[in-house]
GROMACS .gro file of C-alpha atoms in nm:
model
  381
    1UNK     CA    1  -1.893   5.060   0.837
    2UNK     CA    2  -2.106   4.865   0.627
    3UNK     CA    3  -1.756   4.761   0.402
    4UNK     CA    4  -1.599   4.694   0.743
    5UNK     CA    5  -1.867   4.461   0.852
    6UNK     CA    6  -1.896   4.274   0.489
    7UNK     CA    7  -1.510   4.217   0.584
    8UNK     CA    8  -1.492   4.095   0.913
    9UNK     CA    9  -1.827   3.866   0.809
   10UNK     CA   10  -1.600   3.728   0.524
   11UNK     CA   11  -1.321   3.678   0.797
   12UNK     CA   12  -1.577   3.466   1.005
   13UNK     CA   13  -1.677   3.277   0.706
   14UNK     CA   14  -1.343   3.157   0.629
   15UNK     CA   15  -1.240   3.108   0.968
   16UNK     CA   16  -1.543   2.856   1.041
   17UNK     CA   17  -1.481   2.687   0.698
   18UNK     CA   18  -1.068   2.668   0.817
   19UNK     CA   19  -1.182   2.522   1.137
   20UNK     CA   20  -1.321   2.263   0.948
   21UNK     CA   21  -1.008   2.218   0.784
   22UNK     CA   22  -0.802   2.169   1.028
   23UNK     CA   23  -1.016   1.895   1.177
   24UNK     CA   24  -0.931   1.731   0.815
   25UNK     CA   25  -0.578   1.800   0.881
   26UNK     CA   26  -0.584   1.684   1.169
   27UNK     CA   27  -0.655   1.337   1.041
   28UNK     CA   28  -0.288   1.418   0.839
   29UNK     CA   29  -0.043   1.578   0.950
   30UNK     CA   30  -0.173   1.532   1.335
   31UNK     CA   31  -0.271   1.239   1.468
   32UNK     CA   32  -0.533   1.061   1.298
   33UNK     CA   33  -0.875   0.993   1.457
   34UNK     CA   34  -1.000   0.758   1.214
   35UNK     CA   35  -0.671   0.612   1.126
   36UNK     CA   36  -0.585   0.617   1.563
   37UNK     CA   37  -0.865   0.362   1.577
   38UNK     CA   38  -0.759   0.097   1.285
   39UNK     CA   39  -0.420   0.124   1.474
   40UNK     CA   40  -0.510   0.074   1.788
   41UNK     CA   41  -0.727  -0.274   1.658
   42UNK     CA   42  -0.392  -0.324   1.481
   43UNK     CA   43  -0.193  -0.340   1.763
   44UNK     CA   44  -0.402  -0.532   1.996
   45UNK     CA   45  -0.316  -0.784   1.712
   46UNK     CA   46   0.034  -0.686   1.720
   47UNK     CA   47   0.093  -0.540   1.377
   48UNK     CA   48  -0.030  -0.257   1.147
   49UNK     CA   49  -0.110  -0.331   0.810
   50UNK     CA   50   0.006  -0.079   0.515
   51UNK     CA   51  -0.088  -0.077   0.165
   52UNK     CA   52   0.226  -0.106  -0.034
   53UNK     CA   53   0.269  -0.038  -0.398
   54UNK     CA   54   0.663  -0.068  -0.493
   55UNK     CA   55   0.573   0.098  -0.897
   56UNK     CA   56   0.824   0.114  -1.161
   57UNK     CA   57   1.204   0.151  -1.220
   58UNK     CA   58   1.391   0.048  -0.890
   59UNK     CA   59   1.084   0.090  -0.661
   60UNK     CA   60   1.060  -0.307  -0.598
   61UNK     CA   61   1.438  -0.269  -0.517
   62UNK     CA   62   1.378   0.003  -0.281
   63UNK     CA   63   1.085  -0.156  -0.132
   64UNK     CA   64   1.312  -0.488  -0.090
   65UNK     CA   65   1.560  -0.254   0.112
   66UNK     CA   66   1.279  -0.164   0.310
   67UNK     CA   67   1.128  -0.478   0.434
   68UNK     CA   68   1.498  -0.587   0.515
   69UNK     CA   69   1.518  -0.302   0.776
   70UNK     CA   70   1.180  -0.332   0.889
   71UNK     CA   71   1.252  -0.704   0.951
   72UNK     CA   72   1.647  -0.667   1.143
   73UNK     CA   73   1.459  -0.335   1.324
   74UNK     CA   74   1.112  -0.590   1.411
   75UNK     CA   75   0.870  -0.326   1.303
   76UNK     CA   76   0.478  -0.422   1.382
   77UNK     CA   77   0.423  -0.362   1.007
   78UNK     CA   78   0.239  -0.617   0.775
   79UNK     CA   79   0.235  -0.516   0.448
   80UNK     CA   80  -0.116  -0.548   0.178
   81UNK     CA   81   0.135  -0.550  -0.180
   82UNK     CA   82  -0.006  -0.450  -0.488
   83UNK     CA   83   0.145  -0.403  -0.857
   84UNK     CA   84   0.003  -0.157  -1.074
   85UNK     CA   85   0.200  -0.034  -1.378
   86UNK     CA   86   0.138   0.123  -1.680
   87UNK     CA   87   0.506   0.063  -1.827
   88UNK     CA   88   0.469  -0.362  -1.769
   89UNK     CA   89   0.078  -0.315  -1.865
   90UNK     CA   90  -0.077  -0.512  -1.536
   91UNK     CA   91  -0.255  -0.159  -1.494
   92UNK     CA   92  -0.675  -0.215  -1.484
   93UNK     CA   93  -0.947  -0.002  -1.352
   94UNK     CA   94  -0.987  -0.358  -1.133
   95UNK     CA   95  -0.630  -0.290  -0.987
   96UNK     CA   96  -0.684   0.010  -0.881
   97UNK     CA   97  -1.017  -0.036  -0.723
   98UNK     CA   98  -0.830  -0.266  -0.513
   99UNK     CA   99  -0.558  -0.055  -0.393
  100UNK     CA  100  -0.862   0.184  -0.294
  101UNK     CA  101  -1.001  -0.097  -0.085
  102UNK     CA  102  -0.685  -0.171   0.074
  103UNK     CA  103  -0.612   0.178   0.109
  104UNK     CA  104  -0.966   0.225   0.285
  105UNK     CA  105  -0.854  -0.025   0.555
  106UNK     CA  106  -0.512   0.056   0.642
  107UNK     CA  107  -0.557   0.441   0.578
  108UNK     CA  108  -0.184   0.433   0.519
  109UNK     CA  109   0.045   0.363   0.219
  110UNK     CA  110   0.466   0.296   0.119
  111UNK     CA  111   0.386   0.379  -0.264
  112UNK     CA  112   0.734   0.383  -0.541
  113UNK     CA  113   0.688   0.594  -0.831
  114UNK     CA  114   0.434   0.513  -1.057
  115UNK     CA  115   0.566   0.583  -1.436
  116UNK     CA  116   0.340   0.785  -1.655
  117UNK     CA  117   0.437   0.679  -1.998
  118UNK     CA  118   0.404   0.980  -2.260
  119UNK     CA  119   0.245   0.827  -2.518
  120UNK     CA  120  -0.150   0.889  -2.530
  121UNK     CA  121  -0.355   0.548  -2.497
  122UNK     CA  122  -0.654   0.705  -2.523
  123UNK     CA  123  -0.701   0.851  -2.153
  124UNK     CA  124  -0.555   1.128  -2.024
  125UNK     CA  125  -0.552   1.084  -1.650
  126UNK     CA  126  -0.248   0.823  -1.594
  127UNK     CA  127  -0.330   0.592  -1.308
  128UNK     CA  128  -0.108   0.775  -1.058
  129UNK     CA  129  -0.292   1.068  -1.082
  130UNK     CA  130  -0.650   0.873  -1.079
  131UNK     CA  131  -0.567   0.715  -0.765
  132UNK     CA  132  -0.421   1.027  -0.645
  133UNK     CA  133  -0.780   1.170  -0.720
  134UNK     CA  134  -0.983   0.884  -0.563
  135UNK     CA  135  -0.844   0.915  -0.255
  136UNK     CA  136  -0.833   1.308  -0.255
  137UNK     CA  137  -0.431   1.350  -0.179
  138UNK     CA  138  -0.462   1.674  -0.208
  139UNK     CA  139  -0.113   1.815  -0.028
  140UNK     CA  140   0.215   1.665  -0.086
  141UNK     CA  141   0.468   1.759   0.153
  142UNK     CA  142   0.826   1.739   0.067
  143UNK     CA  143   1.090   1.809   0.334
  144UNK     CA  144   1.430   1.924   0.232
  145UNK     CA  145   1.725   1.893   0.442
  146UNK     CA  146   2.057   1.866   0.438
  147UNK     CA  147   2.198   1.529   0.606
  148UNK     CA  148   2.470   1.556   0.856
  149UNK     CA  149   2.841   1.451   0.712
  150UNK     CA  150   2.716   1.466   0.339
  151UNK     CA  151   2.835   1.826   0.178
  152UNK     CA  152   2.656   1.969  -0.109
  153UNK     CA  153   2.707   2.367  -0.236
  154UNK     CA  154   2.421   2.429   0.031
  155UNK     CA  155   2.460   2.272   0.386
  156UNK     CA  156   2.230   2.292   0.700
  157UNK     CA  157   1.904   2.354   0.433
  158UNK     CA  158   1.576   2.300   0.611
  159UNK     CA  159   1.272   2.373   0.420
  160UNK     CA  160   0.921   2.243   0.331
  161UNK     CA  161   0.800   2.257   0.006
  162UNK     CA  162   0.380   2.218  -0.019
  163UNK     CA  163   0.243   2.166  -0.282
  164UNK     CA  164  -0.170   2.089  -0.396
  165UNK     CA  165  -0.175   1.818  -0.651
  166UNK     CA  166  -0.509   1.758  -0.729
  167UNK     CA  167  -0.595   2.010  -0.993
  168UNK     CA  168  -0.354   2.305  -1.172
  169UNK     CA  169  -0.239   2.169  -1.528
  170UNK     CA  170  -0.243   1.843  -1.397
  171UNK     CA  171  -0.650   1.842  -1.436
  172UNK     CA  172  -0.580   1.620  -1.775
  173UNK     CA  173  -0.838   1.801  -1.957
  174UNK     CA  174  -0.688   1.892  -2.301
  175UNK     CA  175  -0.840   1.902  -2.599
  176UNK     CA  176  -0.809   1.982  -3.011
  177UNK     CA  177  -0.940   2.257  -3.096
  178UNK     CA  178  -0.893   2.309  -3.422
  179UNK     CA  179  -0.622   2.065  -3.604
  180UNK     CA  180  -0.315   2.201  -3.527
  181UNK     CA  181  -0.410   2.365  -3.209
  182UNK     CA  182  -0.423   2.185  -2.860
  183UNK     CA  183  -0.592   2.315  -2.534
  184UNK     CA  184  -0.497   2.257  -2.220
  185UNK     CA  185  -0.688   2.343  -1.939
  186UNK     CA  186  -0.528   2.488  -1.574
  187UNK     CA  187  -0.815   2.433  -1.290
  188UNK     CA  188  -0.727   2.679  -1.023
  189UNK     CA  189  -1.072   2.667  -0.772
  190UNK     CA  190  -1.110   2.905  -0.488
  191UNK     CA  191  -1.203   2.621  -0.217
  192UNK     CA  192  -0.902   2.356  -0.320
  193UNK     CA  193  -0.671   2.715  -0.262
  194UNK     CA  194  -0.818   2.809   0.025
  195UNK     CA  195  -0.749   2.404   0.113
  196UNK     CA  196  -0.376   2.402   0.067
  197UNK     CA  197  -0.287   2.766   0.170
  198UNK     CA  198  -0.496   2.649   0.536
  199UNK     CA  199  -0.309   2.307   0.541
  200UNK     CA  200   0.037   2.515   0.468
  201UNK     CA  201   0.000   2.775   0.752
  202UNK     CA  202  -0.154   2.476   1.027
  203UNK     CA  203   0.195   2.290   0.883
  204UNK     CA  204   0.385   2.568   0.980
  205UNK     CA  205   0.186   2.621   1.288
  206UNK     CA  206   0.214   2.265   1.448
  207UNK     CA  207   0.603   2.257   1.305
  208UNK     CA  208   0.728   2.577   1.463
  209UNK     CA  209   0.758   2.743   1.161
  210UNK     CA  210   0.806   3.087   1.110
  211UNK     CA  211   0.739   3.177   0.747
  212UNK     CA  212   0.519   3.050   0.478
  213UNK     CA  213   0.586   3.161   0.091
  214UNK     CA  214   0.287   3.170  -0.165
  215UNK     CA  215   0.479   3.094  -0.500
  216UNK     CA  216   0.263   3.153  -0.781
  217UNK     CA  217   0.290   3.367  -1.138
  218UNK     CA  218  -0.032   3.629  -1.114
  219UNK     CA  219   0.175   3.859  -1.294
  220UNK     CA  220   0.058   3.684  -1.603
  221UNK     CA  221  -0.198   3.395  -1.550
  222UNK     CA  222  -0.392   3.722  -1.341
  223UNK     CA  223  -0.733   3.498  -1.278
  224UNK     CA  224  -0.610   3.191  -1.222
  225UNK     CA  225  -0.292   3.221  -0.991
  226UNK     CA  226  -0.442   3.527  -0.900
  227UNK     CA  227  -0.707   3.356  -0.718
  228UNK     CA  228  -0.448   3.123  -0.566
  229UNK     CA  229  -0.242   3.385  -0.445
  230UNK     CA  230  -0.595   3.603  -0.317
  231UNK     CA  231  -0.671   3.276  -0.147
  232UNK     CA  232  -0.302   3.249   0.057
  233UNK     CA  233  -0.314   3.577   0.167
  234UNK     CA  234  -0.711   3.557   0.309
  235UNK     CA  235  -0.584   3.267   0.443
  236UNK     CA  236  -0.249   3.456   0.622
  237UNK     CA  237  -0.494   3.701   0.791
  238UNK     CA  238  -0.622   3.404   1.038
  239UNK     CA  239  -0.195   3.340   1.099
  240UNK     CA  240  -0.116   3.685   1.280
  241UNK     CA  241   0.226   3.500   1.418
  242UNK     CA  242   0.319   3.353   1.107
  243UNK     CA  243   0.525   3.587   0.854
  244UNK     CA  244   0.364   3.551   0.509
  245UNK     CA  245   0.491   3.673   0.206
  246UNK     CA  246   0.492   3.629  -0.219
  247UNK     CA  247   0.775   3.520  -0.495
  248UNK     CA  248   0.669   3.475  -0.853
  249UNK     CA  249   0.791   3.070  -0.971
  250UNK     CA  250   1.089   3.183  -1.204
  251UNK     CA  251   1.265   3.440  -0.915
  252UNK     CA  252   1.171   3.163  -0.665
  253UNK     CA  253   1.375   2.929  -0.849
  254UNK     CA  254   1.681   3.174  -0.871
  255UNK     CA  255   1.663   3.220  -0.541
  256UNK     CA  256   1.645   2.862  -0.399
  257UNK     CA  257   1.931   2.837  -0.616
  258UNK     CA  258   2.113   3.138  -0.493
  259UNK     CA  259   1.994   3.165  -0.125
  260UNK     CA  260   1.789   2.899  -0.012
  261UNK     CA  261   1.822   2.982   0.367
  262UNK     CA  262   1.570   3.246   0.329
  263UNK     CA  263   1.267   3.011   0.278
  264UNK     CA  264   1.116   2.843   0.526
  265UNK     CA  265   0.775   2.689   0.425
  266UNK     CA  266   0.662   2.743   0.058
  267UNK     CA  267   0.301   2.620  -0.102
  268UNK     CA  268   0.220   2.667  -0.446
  269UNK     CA  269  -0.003   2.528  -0.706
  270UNK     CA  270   0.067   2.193  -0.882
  271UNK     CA  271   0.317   2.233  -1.191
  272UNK     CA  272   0.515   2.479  -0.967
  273UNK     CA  273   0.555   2.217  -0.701
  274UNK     CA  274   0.648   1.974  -0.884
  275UNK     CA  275   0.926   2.115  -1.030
  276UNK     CA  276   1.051   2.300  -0.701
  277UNK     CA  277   1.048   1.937  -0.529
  278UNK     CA  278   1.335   1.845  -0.747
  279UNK     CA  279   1.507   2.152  -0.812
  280UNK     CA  280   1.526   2.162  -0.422
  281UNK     CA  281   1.593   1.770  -0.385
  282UNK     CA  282   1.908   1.867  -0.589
  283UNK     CA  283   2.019   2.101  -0.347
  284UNK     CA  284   2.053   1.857  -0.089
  285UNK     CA  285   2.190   1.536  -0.300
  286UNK     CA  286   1.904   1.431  -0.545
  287UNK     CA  287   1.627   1.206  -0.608
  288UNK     CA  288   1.809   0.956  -0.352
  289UNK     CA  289   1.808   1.125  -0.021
  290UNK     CA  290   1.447   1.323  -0.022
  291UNK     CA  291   1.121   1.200   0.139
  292UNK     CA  292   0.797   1.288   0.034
  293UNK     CA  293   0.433   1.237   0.138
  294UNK     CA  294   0.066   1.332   0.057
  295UNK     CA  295  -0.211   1.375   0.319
  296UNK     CA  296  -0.644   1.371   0.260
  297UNK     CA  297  -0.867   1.404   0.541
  298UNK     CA  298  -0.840   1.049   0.578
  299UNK     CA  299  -0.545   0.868   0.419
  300UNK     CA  300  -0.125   0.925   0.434
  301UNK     CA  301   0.108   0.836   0.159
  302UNK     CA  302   0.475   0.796   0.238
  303UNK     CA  303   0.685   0.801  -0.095
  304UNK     CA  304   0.973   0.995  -0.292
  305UNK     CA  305   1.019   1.349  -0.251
  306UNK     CA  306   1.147   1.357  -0.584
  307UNK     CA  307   0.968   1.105  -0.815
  308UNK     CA  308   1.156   0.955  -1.064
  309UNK     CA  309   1.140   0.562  -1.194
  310UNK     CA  310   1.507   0.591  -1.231
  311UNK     CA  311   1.460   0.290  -1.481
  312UNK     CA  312   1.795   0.310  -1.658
  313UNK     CA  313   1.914   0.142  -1.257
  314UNK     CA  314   1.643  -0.132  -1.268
  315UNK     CA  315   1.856  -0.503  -1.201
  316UNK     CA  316   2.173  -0.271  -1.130
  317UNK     CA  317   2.185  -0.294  -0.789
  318UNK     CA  318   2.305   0.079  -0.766
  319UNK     CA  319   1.984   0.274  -0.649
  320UNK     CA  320   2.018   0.501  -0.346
  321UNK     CA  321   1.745   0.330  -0.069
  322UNK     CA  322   1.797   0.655   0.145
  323UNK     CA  323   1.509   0.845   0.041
  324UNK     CA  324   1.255   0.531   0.097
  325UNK     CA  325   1.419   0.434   0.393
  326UNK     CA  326   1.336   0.790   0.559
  327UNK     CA  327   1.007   0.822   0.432
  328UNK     CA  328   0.919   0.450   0.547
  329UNK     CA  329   1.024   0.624   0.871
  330UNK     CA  330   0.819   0.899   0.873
  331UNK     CA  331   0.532   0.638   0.792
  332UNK     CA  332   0.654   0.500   1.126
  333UNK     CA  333   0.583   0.851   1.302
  334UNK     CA  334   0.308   0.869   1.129
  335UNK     CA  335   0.152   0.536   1.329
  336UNK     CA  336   0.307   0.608   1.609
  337UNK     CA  337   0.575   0.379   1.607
  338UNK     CA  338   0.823   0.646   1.759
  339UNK     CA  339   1.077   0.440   1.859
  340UNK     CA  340   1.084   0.214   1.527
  341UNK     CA  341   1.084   0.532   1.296
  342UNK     CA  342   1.369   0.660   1.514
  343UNK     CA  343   1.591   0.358   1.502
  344UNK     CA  344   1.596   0.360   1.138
  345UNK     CA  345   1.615   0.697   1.050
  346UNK     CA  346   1.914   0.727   1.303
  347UNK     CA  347   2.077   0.381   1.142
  348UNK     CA  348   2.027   0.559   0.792
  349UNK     CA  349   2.192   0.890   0.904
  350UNK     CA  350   2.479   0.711   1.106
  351UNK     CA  351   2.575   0.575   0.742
  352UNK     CA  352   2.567   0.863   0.554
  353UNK     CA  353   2.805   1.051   0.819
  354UNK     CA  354   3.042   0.769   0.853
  355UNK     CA  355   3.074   0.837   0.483
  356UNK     CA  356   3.213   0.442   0.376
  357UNK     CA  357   2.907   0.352   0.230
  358UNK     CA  358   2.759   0.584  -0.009
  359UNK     CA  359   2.579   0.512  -0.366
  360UNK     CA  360   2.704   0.607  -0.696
  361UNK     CA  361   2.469   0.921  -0.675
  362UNK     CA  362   2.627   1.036  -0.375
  363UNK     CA  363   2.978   0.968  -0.496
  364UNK     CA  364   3.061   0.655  -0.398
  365UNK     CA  365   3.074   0.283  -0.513
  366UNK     CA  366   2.848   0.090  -0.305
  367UNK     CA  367   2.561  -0.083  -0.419
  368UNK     CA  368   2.190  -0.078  -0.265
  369UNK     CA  369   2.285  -0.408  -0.099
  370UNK     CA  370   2.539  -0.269   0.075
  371UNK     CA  371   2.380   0.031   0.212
  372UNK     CA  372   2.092  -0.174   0.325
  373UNK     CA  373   2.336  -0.416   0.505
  374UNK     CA  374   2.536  -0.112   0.642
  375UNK     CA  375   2.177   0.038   0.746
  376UNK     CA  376   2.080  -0.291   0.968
  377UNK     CA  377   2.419  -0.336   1.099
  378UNK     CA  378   2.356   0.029   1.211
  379UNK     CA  379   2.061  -0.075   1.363
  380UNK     CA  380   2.204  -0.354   1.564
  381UNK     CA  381   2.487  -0.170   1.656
   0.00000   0.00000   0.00000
């Protein structure tokens, strides 16, 4: 009895600390409180500004394409532009601070890939990651799903992929040892689990979801994704409706590979989801065609489900805007703009299935310029 009532105590305990979760979430993947009330002051004005940060490789081209649309579709949207980049060294601490200001007012951001060059400069936190950190984007949310008229070995895919991205191996702390011998660190905390695995199942909750998958590899990191995975199932006990259940990383890969219609939602720790984002991204056409985003309490980030700089494009004119395009969409959604975010996700899809416009990734010979035009002549028509 005693074991019985240490459990359901436990129970309680997490529920009240999930309930105060899921008034976080609620500021992310709901509708923002917060965030409702800068919009609201921005539309009395008439417009909604959003931090914008176009990064490296073809995101200035891709942000281009978006401003085009936004201006043929007259979206409310004024955008706050900042450069930071490590790669063309205008990258400060001073930079940064300011996109945290700017993010602080518009609670919203349109953000490119920001390149983390390998070389060590003498810090190990790049500034993606910093900001990342400052603003506590804790979930990234990447949506995979098969677009209508475009066929890849897998068709009709519809799956989330969840992923926590604020500690894991990417906690930069690394260290020499002994010369010759390098340390790095893997931060796995029982509250930042307990975070993710809540914000996974109310995903899957609010979506209609059915199933949520804890990928993880306790078989040998026991402690550390052990804890993760103890912390996803806890977590499942408060989700009687939704179906829970394990795959270790490496089988999980095979399988998304092999059978990819079995998964519905999956959330994992922060290596893991980084490379399931693109492995699934490739299921569905790539880099190009996948939307991403990252929710805190208090801010949204709309960007690349896949992240890549795709610098060998830059000045080519050849880079696919179909990923950007959809996640500026989803930005729309994400302010409310229902109708705008409709339009152009509809004008973005109606080109894809007529199938005369496509870019070099998706096996065609069109060139961003022409699948913007194509997109606003979509619009119009």
């Amino acid at each position: 009895m005693a074991a019985l009532g240490a459990s359901r105590a436990a129970a309680g305990l997490l529920r009240a600390q999930s309930l105060g979760g899921w008034r976080g979430l609620r500021t992310t993947a709901a509708l923002p409180q917060m965030p409702q009330a800068k919009s609201q002051n921005a539309k009395a004005e008439g417009t909604f500004q959003v931090t914008m940060l176009p990064g490296d490789g073809v995101g200035p081209e891709l942000m281009h394409a978006v401003k085009e649309v936004f201006k043929a579709a007259s979206v409310p949207v004024v955008f706050d532009e900042h450069h930071l980049s490590e790669v063309q060294n205008t990258a400060s601490e001073e930079k940064l601070d300011r996109v945290v200001d700017s993010m602080k007012e518009s609670k919203v951001a349109l953000i490119g890939k920001i390149h983390t060059p390998m070389e060590y400069k003498g810090d190990l936190a790049s500034y993606d990651m910093r900001l990342r950190r400052k603003l506590d984007l804790f979930a990234n949310v990447v949506h995979v799903k098969s677009l209508p008229g475009y066929q890849t070995r897998h068709n009709n895919l519809d799956l989330v992929i969840i992923r926590e991205q604020t500690e894991g191996e990417y906690s930069s702390l690394e260290h020499e040892s002994v010369k010759g011998v390098i340390e790095c660190l893997k931060i796995i905390t029982r509250a930042k689990s307990q975070r993710i695995a809540k914000f996974a199942f109310d995903y899957a909750t609010k979506k209609g979801r059915a199933k949520v998958t804890a990928v993880h590899k306790a078989n040998i990191m026991k402690l550390g994704d052990g804890l993760f995975l103890q912390c996803c199932k806890e977590v499942a006990e408060l989700y009687p409706k939704i179906k829970f259940d394990t795959m270790i990383i490496d089988n999980c890969c095979m399988q998304l590979v092999q059978n990819p219609y079995q998964f519905d939602v999956l959330v994992m720790p922060n290596l893991y989801g980084n490379i399931v984002d693109n492995l699934a991204a490739g299921l569905v056409g790539g880099a190009g065609v996948v939307p991403g985003e990252s929710y805190s309490a208090e801010y949204a980030v709309f960007e690349l489900g896949a992240r890549h700089p795709f610098a060998q494009a830059v000045g080519r004119n050849i880079a696919n805007p179909t990923a950007m395009l959809l996640s500026a969409s989803n930005m729309l959604r994400h302010l409310n703009l229902e109708h705008h975010s409709n339009v152009i996700s509809d004008a973005v899809k109606k080109v894809i299935k007529g199938g005369k416009v496509r870019t070099a990734d998706m096996g065609g010979y069109s060139t961003s310029l022409d699948f913007t035009q194509a997109v606003i002549a979509a619009l119009e028509g």
